[in-house]
C-alpha angles and dihedrals in degrees: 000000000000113000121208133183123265088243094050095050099047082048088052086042097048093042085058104047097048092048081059091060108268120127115256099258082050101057091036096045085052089042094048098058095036089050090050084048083073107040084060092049110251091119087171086080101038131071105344090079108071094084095052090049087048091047079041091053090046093053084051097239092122121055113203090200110049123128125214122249134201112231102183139347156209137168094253091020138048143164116231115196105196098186103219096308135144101303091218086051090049090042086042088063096033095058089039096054087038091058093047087041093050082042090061101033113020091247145039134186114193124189121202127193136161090052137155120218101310097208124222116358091214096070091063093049104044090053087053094049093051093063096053096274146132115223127189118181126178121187133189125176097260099259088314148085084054087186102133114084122234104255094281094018123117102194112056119261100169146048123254080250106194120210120196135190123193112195122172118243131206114250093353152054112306121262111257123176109191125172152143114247080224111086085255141002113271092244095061090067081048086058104051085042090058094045083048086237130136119248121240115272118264090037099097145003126216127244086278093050098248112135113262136188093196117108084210101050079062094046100041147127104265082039114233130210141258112231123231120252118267103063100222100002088057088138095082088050086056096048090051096051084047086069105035080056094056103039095038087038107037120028085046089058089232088123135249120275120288087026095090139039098195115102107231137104130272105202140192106202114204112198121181129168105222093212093058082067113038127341113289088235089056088050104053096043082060094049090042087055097044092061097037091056091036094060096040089080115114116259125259117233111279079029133130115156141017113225138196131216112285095024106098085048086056105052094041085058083054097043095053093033080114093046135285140208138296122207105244093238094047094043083045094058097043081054093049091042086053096045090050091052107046098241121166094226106198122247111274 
């Protein structure tokens, strides 16, 4: 598999998407978190999706050019109406006014709705962590990608609907738990498909509900399902997606699974100042001796390490700091996307 550079990728990125008609802050703003996608390791949000946004663009259900609205406001709330732009340009705006809004206020709960894919949680709420924050983003499909099955379905019924937390951390990254309320995010099946591998049992069922370990018993046709988290507590993974769906789906006004046919995010956004709430100095000694006392468990046998939420993502950032690899396949469609479009890609 050929490895590039983060730099060389976000400028490949940008130079498509703006062949494909969006401004420039626009196309770089997009490059730049899928590409980051990549350097902490969920490469199922990363590049690879820079042929599906393009496809998205030339069916016209993304609008390169839209400009966000909006729609009502408060001084701790407000609705964001993203019209069917680029979903990391509308989160972009969303995290920025929560944290002035929690500045001023000691809370802020921002609703989006009208966007497009908004790419990795974890972006939003890292930036809001780093500036002292707590962030707390729920995300459902809009009403739509109903590819997860109910807890004892066998045709999907719900969203992977991801949840994140950002939390700030003394002398470190900050803590970020960011996952999809589905045993796994939809593009990590892409992934496997493209490298012609299996993915691991337990992740997806076929079109009959028996467990399946084929990429293309989930694609289909007939299409299969992706199960929720928890094996065989998978109930509590499809409670919780019950509830990212309402309040992602529902309070945003993007509408509830099975209501819409259009691919986006709807999004509840959580902002809290810490220091509304207890002296930052008294935070972050908590936090300090929580992960002190949580990894001074002994280790289980095959063990090494204990981690806490957010490392793995910041260690993989240092580990393909000097480039990483692109799946062939991926790396083939950005170039087709490149060649039909008429992008000057730079030279590698």
């Amino acid at each position: 598999m050929p490895i590039f550079k983060s730099t060389y990728l976000e400028a490949c990125a940008a130079a498509i998407f703006s062949a494909a008609g969006a401004p420039l802050d626009k196309a770089q703003r997009v490059a730049q978190l899928l590409v980051e996608s990549n350097l902490v390791g969920h490469d199922s949000h990363g590049i690879i999706r820079v042929a599906q946004y393009v496809a998205t663009i030339e069916r016209g259900e993304i609008d390169p050019h839209a400009e966000i609205t909006v729609e009502s406001e408060t001084d701790a709330s407000a609705v964001l109406d993203g019209h069917w732009g680029f979903g990391q340009v509308v989160m972009s705006q969303a995290a920025s006014m929560a944290v002035e809004k929690a500045a001023r206020c000691g809370v802020a709960a921002l609703t989006v709705r009208n966007a497009n894919h908004i790419g990795r949680l974890g972006s939003y709420v890292e930036h809001i962590a780093n500036r002292g924050m707590v962030g707390l983003l729920f995300a459902n499909m809009h009403g739509s990608a109903a590819c997860v099955v109910p807890w004892g379905g066998r045709e999907g019924r719900l969203g992977t609907n991801p949840l994140a937390a950002g939390l700030p951390r003394p002398n470190a990254d900050p803590i970020v738990l960011d996952m999809t309320t589905s045993v796994v995010a939809e593009g990590k099946i892409r992934i496997q498909q493209n490298r012609g591998a299996s993915v691991p049992e337990g992740w997806i069922i076929d079109a009959d509900g028996e467990s399946t370990t084929d990429p293309a018993a989930f694609y289909g046709p007939p299409r299969g399902g992706l199960l929720p988290f928890g094996g065989a507590a998978g109930h509590k993974g499809y409670g919780l997606s019950v509830l990212v769906e309402i309040l992602g789906g529902a309070l945003s006004g993007a509408g509830c699974a099975g209501s819409g046919s259009r691919n986006g995010n709807g999004v509840l956004l959580l902002v809290i100042d810490i220091e509304r709430f207890v002296p930052m100095e008294s935070y972050m000694s908590e936090v300090g001796q929580l992960v002190e006392f949580v990894k001074s468990s002994p280790l289980s046998p095959g063990y090494t390490e204990i981690w806490v939420p957010g490392e793995i993502e910041s260690r993989e950032r240092a580990a393909r700091s000097e480039g990483f690899e692109v799946d062939e396949q991926t790396w083939a469609e950005v170039v087709a996307c490149a060649d039909r479009l008429g992008a000057e890609l730079p030279a590698p």
